Amino acid sequence: MRDKTLKAADYLKSKIKISPEIGVILGSGLGGLADEFDEEVRVKFKDIPHFPESSVKGHKGEIVAGNLCGKKVIAMAGRIHFYEGLSMAEITFPLRVMAELGIEKLIVSNAGGGVNENYVPGDIVIIKDHINFMGDNPLKGAPDFIDLTTAYSPALRSLASAVAREQDLDLKSGVYVANSGPSYETPAEVKMARIIGGDIVGMSTVPEVILANRLGIEVLGLSMITNMAAGITGEKLSHEEVIETTVIAQEKFKSLVREIIRKIKV
Ligand code: HPA
């Protein structure tokens, strides 16, 4: 694993011109932020040694590195999901490589279903905690009993709230319940998620957050609510709807993340 990480990191170092301070993982339909970098270099996942490749519509599958709001940022435009059939080690490999390149903070985003009935599609939620129902863990095989009490950095959560207040953005805060997917949840699963304290359901983020904590990287997690979770409105869910909502609500997501990046202390 270490050899592969170094090989991928060396390859990226030979392409990108910066030593990144902040890593960003852009979830389904949220890749637009990567178009706003200055002097950016783009590298396709498939060209990086040992990188997994994304197969999902709306996921670009490239690394974008450059300057954004005065910071040196490396972004994954598209991520690899557990439901694509790869192991947790494989899907979190890009994060290991970003850590090797020196990132100290990670902003991880996703599209999620709203479980909390106070949410509406288009809302952005700061993840304050998670429940892992993916049935796996990226640290399996190299047991590390890491503490996850503050897996989602309180300091970065306060910064995100402060930026949202400045932008008059009604930013919510909630618990993310991760399922493996790729099928969406059943109404009964959504009801259970609510009963056990969940606010959002999704199929990503948790593996990366666990590994980031293991690697000593401070994490901010943001979910865009793209639909109400199954059974809440009675409407059927579709991947098209998820992507459509991210397109509509993308601008406020980008303004929020840009300003957070400007204000993060690195
Ligand atoms: N469930 C799981 N993942 C999702 C959803 C959902 O309702 N919406 C977007 N990603």
mmCIF file of C-alpha atoms and ligand atoms in Angstrom:
data_model
loop_
_atom_site.group_PDB
_atom_site.id
_atom_site.type_symbol
_atom_site.label_atom_id
_atom_site.label_comp_id
_atom_site.label_asym_id
_atom_site.label_seq_id
_atom_site.Cartn_x
_atom_site.Cartn_y
_atom_site.Cartn_z
ATOM 1 C CA MET A 1 0.000 0.000 0.000
ATOM 2 C CA ARG A 2 2.764 2.426 1.000
ATOM 3 C CA ASP A 3 4.676 1.768 -2.225
ATOM 4 C CA LYS A 4 1.587 2.341 -4.324
ATOM 5 C CA THR A 5 0.786 5.553 -2.452
ATOM 6 C CA LEU A 6 4.295 6.892 -3.016
ATOM 7 C CA LYS A 7 4.210 5.978 -6.688
ATOM 8 C CA ALA A 8 0.894 7.758 -7.238
ATOM 9 C CA ALA A 9 2.059 10.755 -5.177
ATOM 10 C CA ASP A 10 5.312 10.993 -7.145
ATOM 11 C CA TYR A 11 3.389 10.919 -10.408
ATOM 12 C CA LEU A 12 1.067 13.707 -9.245
ATOM 13 C CA LYS A 13 3.998 15.755 -7.919
ATOM 14 C CA SER A 14 5.543 15.620 -11.381
ATOM 15 C CA LYS A 15 2.335 17.090 -12.859
ATOM 16 C CA ILE A 16 0.971 19.599 -10.363
ATOM 17 C CA LYS A 17 2.865 22.778 -9.561
ATOM 18 C CA ILE A 18 1.772 23.237 -5.962
ATOM 19 C CA SER A 19 2.197 21.621 -2.563
ATOM 20 C CA PRO A 20 -1.464 21.401 -1.583
ATOM 21 C CA GLU A 21 -2.635 22.574 1.841
ATOM 22 C CA ILE A 22 -6.299 21.693 1.506
ATOM 23 C CA GLY A 23 -7.968 18.698 -0.103
ATOM 24 C CA VAL A 24 -11.500 18.803 -1.442
ATOM 25 C CA ILE A 25 -13.631 15.839 -2.464
ATOM 26 C CA LEU A 26 -16.465 16.969 -4.715
ATOM 27 C CA GLY A 27 -19.544 14.756 -4.557
ATOM 28 C CA SER A 28 -22.088 13.846 -7.230
ATOM 29 C CA GLY A 29 -22.892 16.860 -9.379
ATOM 30 C CA LEU A 30 -20.730 19.193 -7.256
ATOM 31 C CA GLY A 31 -17.628 19.091 -9.466
ATOM 32 C CA GLY A 32 -18.186 22.670 -10.725
ATOM 33 C CA LEU A 33 -15.962 24.163 -8.037
ATOM 34 C CA ALA A 34 -13.005 22.612 -9.819
ATOM 35 C CA ASP A 35 -13.647 24.966 -12.763
ATOM 36 C CA GLU A 36 -12.805 27.990 -10.611
ATOM 37 C CA PHE A 37 -9.179 27.239 -9.793
ATOM 38 C CA ASP A 38 -6.389 29.486 -11.063
ATOM 39 C CA GLU A 39 -3.403 28.007 -12.859
ATOM 40 C CA GLU A 40 -4.930 24.615 -12.418
ATOM 41 C CA VAL A 41 -3.565 21.302 -13.576
ATOM 42 C CA ARG A 42 -5.958 18.456 -14.297
ATOM 43 C CA VAL A 43 -5.002 14.823 -14.156
ATOM 44 C CA LYS A 44 -7.444 12.049 -14.959
ATOM 45 C CA PHE A 45 -7.769 9.302 -12.364
ATOM 46 C CA LYS A 46 -7.080 6.724 -15.052
ATOM 47 C CA ASP A 47 -3.644 8.247 -15.744
ATOM 48 C CA ILE A 48 -2.477 8.062 -12.119
ATOM 49 C CA PRO A 49 -0.721 4.827 -11.101
ATOM 50 C CA HIS A 50 -2.913 2.604 -8.910
ATOM 51 C CA PHE A 51 -5.840 5.049 -8.866
ATOM 52 C CA PRO A 52 -9.312 3.513 -8.995
ATOM 53 C CA GLU A 53 -11.545 4.670 -11.838
ATOM 54 C CA SER A 54 -15.059 6.099 -11.515
ATOM 55 C CA SER A 55 -17.860 4.744 -13.645
ATOM 56 C CA VAL A 56 -20.804 6.880 -12.498
ATOM 57 C CA LYS A 57 -22.578 9.500 -14.631
ATOM 58 C CA GLY A 58 -21.903 13.016 -13.300
ATOM 59 C CA HIS A 59 -18.573 11.962 -11.778
ATOM 60 C CA LYS A 60 -15.672 13.315 -13.751
ATOM 61 C CA GLY A 61 -12.933 11.303 -12.161
ATOM 62 C CA GLU A 62 -10.073 13.768 -12.210
ATOM 63 C CA ILE A 63 -7.698 15.510 -9.868
ATOM 64 C CA VAL A 64 -7.637 19.282 -10.166
ATOM 65 C CA ALA A 65 -4.859 21.152 -8.380
ATOM 66 C CA GLY A 66 -4.196 24.871 -8.267
ATOM 67 C CA ASN A 67 -4.895 28.080 -6.400
ATOM 68 C CA LEU A 68 -8.320 28.822 -5.043
ATOM 69 C CA CYS A 69 -9.063 31.891 -2.913
ATOM 70 C CA GLY A 70 -5.441 32.293 -1.907
ATOM 71 C CA LYS A 71 -4.897 28.674 -0.915
ATOM 72 C CA LYS A 72 -3.188 25.760 -2.570
ATOM 73 C CA VAL A 73 -5.926 23.239 -3.145
ATOM 74 C CA ILE A 74 -6.138 19.751 -4.573
ATOM 75 C CA ALA A 75 -9.598 18.508 -5.484
ATOM 76 C CA MET A 76 -11.064 15.240 -6.558
ATOM 77 C CA ALA A 77 -13.759 16.068 -9.092
ATOM 78 C CA GLY A 78 -15.674 12.849 -8.586
ATOM 79 C CA ARG A 79 -14.976 10.129 -6.083
ATOM 80 C CA ILE A 80 -15.029 6.376 -6.215
ATOM 81 C CA HIS A 81 -17.921 4.798 -4.347
ATOM 82 C CA PHE A 82 -17.967 1.602 -2.335
ATOM 83 C CA TYR A 83 -20.955 0.396 -4.392
ATOM 84 C CA GLU A 84 -18.792 0.291 -7.512
ATOM 85 C CA GLY A 85 -17.480 -2.980 -6.109
ATOM 86 C CA LEU A 86 -14.052 -1.920 -4.912
ATOM 87 C CA SER A 87 -12.720 -2.354 -1.396
ATOM 88 C CA MET A 88 -12.684 0.408 1.201
ATOM 89 C CA ALA A 89 -8.879 0.488 0.868
ATOM 90 C CA GLU A 90 -9.211 1.065 -2.882
ATOM 91 C CA ILE A 91 -11.854 3.781 -2.681
ATOM 92 C CA THR A 92 -9.902 5.716 -0.040
ATOM 93 C CA PHE A 93 -6.573 5.380 -1.880
ATOM 94 C CA PRO A 94 -6.855 8.873 -3.451
ATOM 95 C CA LEU A 95 -7.126 10.377 0.033
ATOM 96 C CA ARG A 96 -3.923 8.574 1.085
ATOM 97 C CA VAL A 97 -2.232 10.135 -1.904
ATOM 98 C CA MET A 98 -3.549 13.621 -1.055
ATOM 99 C CA ALA A 99 -2.253 13.117 2.503
ATOM 100 C CA GLU A 100 1.134 12.121 1.100
ATOM 101 C CA LEU A 101 1.132 15.374 -0.874
ATOM 102 C CA GLY A 102 0.728 17.240 2.403
ATOM 103 C CA ILE A 103 -2.910 18.254 2.875
ATOM 104 C CA GLU A 104 -3.800 19.142 6.454
ATOM 105 C CA LYS A 105 -7.493 19.867 5.976
ATOM 106 C CA LEU A 106 -10.135 18.046 3.980
ATOM 107 C CA ILE A 107 -13.474 19.367 2.802
ATOM 108 C CA VAL A 108 -15.600 16.408 1.822
ATOM 109 C CA SER A 109 -18.946 16.862 0.123
ATOM 110 C CA ASN A 110 -21.761 14.661 -1.044
ATOM 111 C CA ALA A 111 -25.283 14.589 -2.361
ATOM 112 C CA GLY A 112 -27.631 13.095 0.196
ATOM 113 C CA GLY A 113 -31.252 12.344 0.901
ATOM 114 C CA GLY A 114 -33.042 14.408 3.533
ATOM 115 C CA VAL A 115 -34.282 12.353 6.487
ATOM 116 C CA ASN A 116 -34.913 15.346 8.728
ATOM 117 C CA GLU A 117 -38.298 16.711 7.679
ATOM 118 C CA ASN A 118 -37.152 20.286 8.287
ATOM 119 C CA TYR A 119 -34.844 19.993 5.296
ATOM 120 C CA VAL A 120 -35.814 20.785 1.717
ATOM 121 C CA PRO A 121 -33.995 19.759 -1.480
ATOM 122 C CA GLY A 122 -31.250 22.274 -2.201
ATOM 123 C CA ASP A 123 -30.361 22.701 1.497
ATOM 124 C CA ILE A 124 -26.736 22.382 2.519
ATOM 125 C CA VAL A 125 -26.007 20.571 5.775
ATOM 126 C CA ILE A 126 -22.812 20.570 7.862
ATOM 127 C CA ILE A 127 -22.189 16.990 8.914
ATOM 128 C CA LYS A 128 -21.671 16.911 12.674
ATOM 129 C CA ASP A 129 -21.408 13.139 13.083
ATOM 130 C CA HIS A 130 -22.109 9.919 11.230
ATOM 131 C CA ILE A 131 -23.529 6.432 11.597
ATOM 132 C CA ASN A 132 -21.704 3.834 9.527
ATOM 133 C CA PHE A 133 -24.092 1.266 8.032
ATOM 134 C CA MET A 134 -21.794 0.426 5.145
ATOM 135 C CA GLY A 135 -20.803 -2.822 6.839
ATOM 136 C CA ASP A 136 -17.115 -2.157 6.404
ATOM 137 C CA ASN A 137 -14.316 0.127 7.553
ATOM 138 C CA PRO A 138 -11.293 1.489 5.672
ATOM 139 C CA LEU A 139 -8.999 0.647 8.612
ATOM 140 C CA LYS A 140 -9.908 -3.038 8.515
ATOM 141 C CA GLY A 141 -6.823 -5.207 8.247
ATOM 142 C CA ALA A 142 -4.600 -2.646 9.953
ATOM 143 C CA PRO A 143 -6.528 -2.321 13.183
ATOM 144 C CA ASP A 144 -6.275 1.104 14.642
ATOM 145 C CA PHE A 145 -8.647 1.933 17.439
ATOM 146 C CA ILE A 146 -8.843 5.584 16.542
ATOM 147 C CA ASP A 147 -11.079 7.974 18.390
ATOM 148 C CA LEU A 148 -13.877 9.559 16.343
ATOM 149 C CA THR A 149 -15.330 11.829 19.024
ATOM 150 C CA THR A 150 -14.535 14.877 16.912
ATOM 151 C CA ALA A 151 -14.332 13.190 13.516
ATOM 152 C CA TYR A 152 -15.933 16.318 12.038
ATOM 153 C CA SER A 153 -13.783 19.212 13.245
ATOM 154 C CA PRO A 154 -15.664 21.526 15.640
ATOM 155 C CA ALA A 155 -13.413 24.413 14.533
ATOM 156 C CA LEU A 156 -14.189 23.905 10.844
ATOM 157 C CA ARG A 157 -17.894 23.484 11.612
ATOM 158 C CA SER A 158 -17.904 26.850 13.409
ATOM 159 C CA LEU A 159 -16.035 28.432 10.519
ATOM 160 C CA ALA A 160 -18.610 27.060 8.050
ATOM 161 C CA SER A 161 -21.471 28.388 10.203
ATOM 162 C CA ALA A 162 -19.843 31.814 10.432
ATOM 163 C CA VAL A 163 -19.371 31.988 6.658
ATOM 164 C CA ALA A 164 -22.981 30.905 6.117
ATOM 165 C CA ARG A 165 -24.226 33.687 8.416
ATOM 166 C CA GLU A 166 -22.240 36.242 6.405
ATOM 167 C CA GLN A 167 -23.800 34.882 3.222
ATOM 168 C CA ASP A 168 -27.340 34.780 4.653
ATOM 169 C CA LEU A 169 -27.345 31.082 3.963
ATOM 170 C CA ASP A 170 -29.542 28.883 6.127
ATOM 171 C CA LEU A 171 -26.953 26.180 6.702
ATOM 172 C CA LYS A 172 -28.287 23.160 8.599
ATOM 173 C CA SER A 173 -26.329 20.729 10.767
ATOM 174 C CA GLY A 174 -26.985 17.001 10.960
ATOM 175 C CA VAL A 175 -25.954 13.375 11.344
ATOM 176 C CA TYR A 176 -25.081 11.475 8.151
ATOM 177 C CA VAL A 177 -26.146 7.845 7.902
ATOM 178 C CA ALA A 178 -24.070 5.956 5.337
ATOM 179 C CA ASN A 179 -25.409 2.919 3.502
ATOM 180 C CA SER A 180 -23.412 0.964 0.972
ATOM 181 C CA GLY A 181 -25.891 1.504 -1.902
ATOM 182 C CA PRO A 182 -26.202 1.462 -4.853
ATOM 183 C CA SER A 183 -29.938 0.987 -4.259
ATOM 184 C CA TYR A 184 -31.516 3.869 -2.382
ATOM 185 C CA GLU A 185 -32.936 3.139 1.072
ATOM 186 C CA THR A 186 -36.383 1.706 1.650
ATOM 187 C CA PRO A 187 -38.933 3.851 3.503
ATOM 188 C CA ALA A 188 -38.474 1.560 6.523
ATOM 189 C CA GLU A 189 -34.712 2.132 6.487
ATOM 190 C CA VAL A 190 -35.265 5.872 6.276
ATOM 191 C CA LYS A 191 -37.658 5.698 9.230
ATOM 192 C CA MET A 192 -35.035 3.754 11.175
ATOM 193 C CA ALA A 193 -32.375 6.313 10.242
ATOM 194 C CA ARG A 194 -34.578 9.042 11.731
ATOM 195 C CA ILE A 195 -35.334 7.065 14.903
ATOM 196 C CA ILE A 196 -31.637 6.441 15.597
ATOM 197 C CA GLY A 197 -30.758 10.119 15.168
ATOM 198 C CA GLY A 198 -29.951 10.445 11.471
ATOM 199 C CA ASP A 199 -30.716 13.556 9.405
ATOM 200 C CA ILE A 200 -29.224 12.653 6.023
ATOM 201 C CA VAL A 201 -28.742 9.363 4.162
ATOM 202 C CA GLY A 202 -26.011 8.790 1.626
ATOM 203 C CA MET A 203 -23.578 6.301 0.137
ATOM 204 C CA SER A 204 -20.186 7.921 0.610
ATOM 205 C CA THR A 205 -18.039 10.182 2.812
ATOM 206 C CA VAL A 206 -17.759 7.931 5.872
ATOM 207 C CA PRO A 207 -14.802 5.855 4.555
ATOM 208 C CA GLU A 208 -12.867 9.024 3.707
ATOM 209 C CA VAL A 209 -13.679 10.676 7.029
ATOM 210 C CA ILE A 210 -12.500 7.660 9.016
ATOM 211 C CA LEU A 211 -9.231 7.451 7.084
ATOM 212 C CA ALA A 212 -8.679 11.232 7.266
ATOM 213 C CA ASN A 213 -8.966 11.026 11.045
ATOM 214 C CA ARG A 214 -6.472 8.157 11.077
ATOM 215 C CA LEU A 215 -4.082 10.288 9.021
ATOM 216 C CA GLY A 216 -4.451 13.331 11.294
ATOM 217 C CA ILE A 217 -6.310 15.426 8.729
ATOM 218 C CA GLU A 218 -8.967 17.845 9.982
ATOM 219 C CA VAL A 219 -12.317 17.287 8.256
ATOM 220 C CA LEU A 220 -15.253 19.430 7.248
ATOM 221 C CA GLY A 221 -18.183 17.452 5.806
ATOM 222 C CA LEU A 222 -20.952 19.076 3.764
ATOM 223 C CA SER A 223 -24.042 17.387 2.331
ATOM 224 C CA MET A 224 -26.261 18.830 -0.318
ATOM 225 C CA ILE A 225 -29.813 17.579 0.127
ATOM 226 C CA THR A 226 -30.849 16.605 -3.379
ATOM 227 C CA ASN A 227 -34.121 14.860 -2.551
ATOM 228 C CA MET A 228 -36.156 13.881 0.444
ATOM 229 C CA ALA A 229 -35.253 10.313 1.402
ATOM 230 C CA ALA A 230 -37.503 7.409 0.394
ATOM 231 C CA GLY A 231 -41.016 7.337 1.813
ATOM 232 C CA ILE A 232 -41.120 10.983 2.933
ATOM 233 C CA THR A 233 -42.927 12.526 -0.035
ATOM 234 C CA GLY A 234 -44.182 9.325 -1.653
ATOM 235 C CA GLU A 235 -42.301 10.266 -4.857
ATOM 236 C CA LYS A 236 -39.874 7.771 -6.344
ATOM 237 C CA LEU A 237 -36.163 8.611 -6.222
ATOM 238 C CA SER A 238 -33.975 8.966 -9.278
ATOM 239 C CA HIS A 239 -30.307 9.654 -9.934
ATOM 240 C CA GLU A 240 -31.424 12.266 -12.513
ATOM 241 C CA GLU A 241 -33.261 14.188 -9.781
ATOM 242 C CA VAL A 242 -30.147 14.082 -7.608
ATOM 243 C CA ILE A 243 -28.016 15.564 -10.378
ATOM 244 C CA GLU A 244 -30.679 18.172 -11.314
ATOM 245 C CA THR A 245 -30.834 19.503 -7.758
ATOM 246 C CA THR A 246 -27.055 19.806 -7.536
ATOM 247 C CA VAL A 247 -27.067 21.789 -10.776
ATOM 248 C CA ILE A 248 -29.688 24.189 -9.402
ATOM 249 C CA ALA A 249 -28.127 24.603 -5.945
ATOM 250 C CA GLN A 250 -24.488 24.440 -7.034
ATOM 251 C CA GLU A 251 -23.832 28.225 -6.919
ATOM 252 C CA LYS A 252 -24.511 28.580 -3.201
ATOM 253 C CA PHE A 253 -22.440 25.481 -2.510
ATOM 254 C CA LYS A 254 -19.546 26.945 -4.478
ATOM 255 C CA SER A 255 -19.758 30.375 -2.763
ATOM 256 C CA LEU A 256 -19.849 28.726 0.641
ATOM 257 C CA VAL A 257 -16.877 26.448 -0.014
ATOM 258 C CA ARG A 258 -14.834 29.207 -1.683
ATOM 259 C CA GLU A 259 -15.263 31.495 1.324
ATOM 260 C CA ILE A 260 -14.494 28.697 3.786
ATOM 261 C CA ILE A 261 -11.279 28.006 1.857
ATOM 262 C CA ARG A 262 -10.362 31.706 1.919
ATOM 263 C CA LYS A 263 -10.797 31.817 5.695
ATOM 264 C CA ILE A 264 -9.330 28.452 6.722
ATOM 265 C CA LYS A 265 -6.088 28.811 8.679
ATOM 266 C CA VAL A 266 -3.438 26.510 7.258
HETATM 267 N N1 HPA B 1 -30.117 8.127 -0.382
HETATM 268 C C1 HPA B 1 -28.828 7.785 -0.498
HETATM 269 N N2 HPA B 1 -27.948 8.473 -1.201
HETATM 270 C C2 HPA B 1 -28.373 9.577 -1.822
HETATM 271 C C3 HPA B 1 -29.712 10.001 -1.741
HETATM 272 C C4 HPA B 1 -30.620 9.236 -0.977
HETATM 273 O O1 HPA B 1 -31.829 9.546 -0.851
HETATM 274 N N3 HPA B 1 -29.793 11.147 -2.480
HETATM 275 C C5 HPA B 1 -28.551 11.389 -2.964
HETATM 276 N N4 HPA B 1 -27.687 10.455 -2.566
#
